[in-house]
Amino acid sequence: MIEVRDRSHTLNSRDFKFICDYVYDAAGIVLGEAKREMVYRRLTRVVRERKLETFAEYCQILRSNPEGEKTYFINAITTNLTSFYREKHHFDYLLSKEFPTLLQKNKDSKRLRFWSSASSTGEEPYSLAITAHQAFKHVLSVWDVKILATDIDSNVLAHAKAGIYDSQRIEDVPQHLQKAYFQKGAGANQNKVKVNDTAKSLITFKELNLLHDWPMNGPFDVIFCRNVIIYFDKPTQQDLFERYYEMLAPGGLLMLGHSENLGQFQQYFENVGRTIFRKPFDT
Ligand SMILES: C[S@@+](CC[C@H](N)C(=O)[O-])C[C@H]1O[C@@H](n2cnc3c(N)ncnc32)[C@H](O)[C@@H]1O
């Protein structure tokens, strides 16, 4: 039996299993043996923040107050790694191919809907908003264009809503886009940038657990489901793919992360680019 320990804390197998089950039930995230070190690091922070002595004490709190602790603990355990224009080929595809096509395809409805379904701290929906603004700015006053950005983690959503980042986070964003869509901070904030309203006004941020009901109507023209399903087990993934499919407009796109695939569900989509999947038009 492997136990992870440091001077002050020991994570025994019983507590580790309890944590794994709790996180699976609350967020669908599978934490196997390979994640033990990561769980240990994040739990150590939680135990310190809660001014406790042991992991066992924190597990006891989770057992006695599972609902009350849920948001805090799930926020602490999720992996929120992201960046502006992560997997840039998706944004290139949208700008050069998909968005010009959508201008034609949706010219009667004048309606466009995009969903960043695990938006983390906001870099993904802001990259999408900037790309959409570049393509649609000339029709924005008459078209109804909206981006929905959701995540289970209320802390990262608050960061996303604020839209304030360390300047180095946008170092790789082309200069002309930095100028058009970001404001530089001054004084104490000189190392910060803020996304300006041009991009921000397109986005609505909402807390949403992908495992729960999706209260929005759709249909969406493009859905980003990137670097999140990797944390779920196969049955959860397949269930989600079915729901994404239902939420997409005919001909709509589903974007996955670099190490993700549709598995059995691939047969219902056309693979039109690297981790870019199109729902057929004739459905
Ligand atoms: C690694 S980040 C990916 C961010 C972004 N999509 C990207 O590719 O850069 C994964 C995000 O999924 C969110 N997440 C994990 N489980 C979730 C769930 N059950 N429902 C909604 N979001 C979830 C996490 O909070 C985290 O912000």
PDB file of N, CA and C in Angstrom, residues 109 236 272:
ATOM      1  N   SER A 109     -30.900  34.170 -40.286  1.00  0.00           N
ATOM      2  CA  SER A 109     -31.178  34.266 -38.840  1.00  0.00           C
ATOM      3  C   SER A 109     -30.376  35.407 -38.198  1.00  0.00           C
ATOM      4  N   THR A 236     -18.865   8.619 -18.968  1.00  0.00           N
ATOM      5  CA  THR A 236     -19.189  10.053 -18.802  1.00  0.00           C
ATOM      6  C   THR A 236     -18.870  10.805 -20.096  1.00  0.00           C
ATOM      7  N   VAL A 272     -12.944  17.286 -39.545  1.00  0.00           N
ATOM      8  CA  VAL A 272     -12.592  18.260 -40.586  1.00  0.00           C
ATOM      9  C   VAL A 272     -11.245  18.938 -40.346  1.00  0.00           C
TER      10      VAL A 272
END
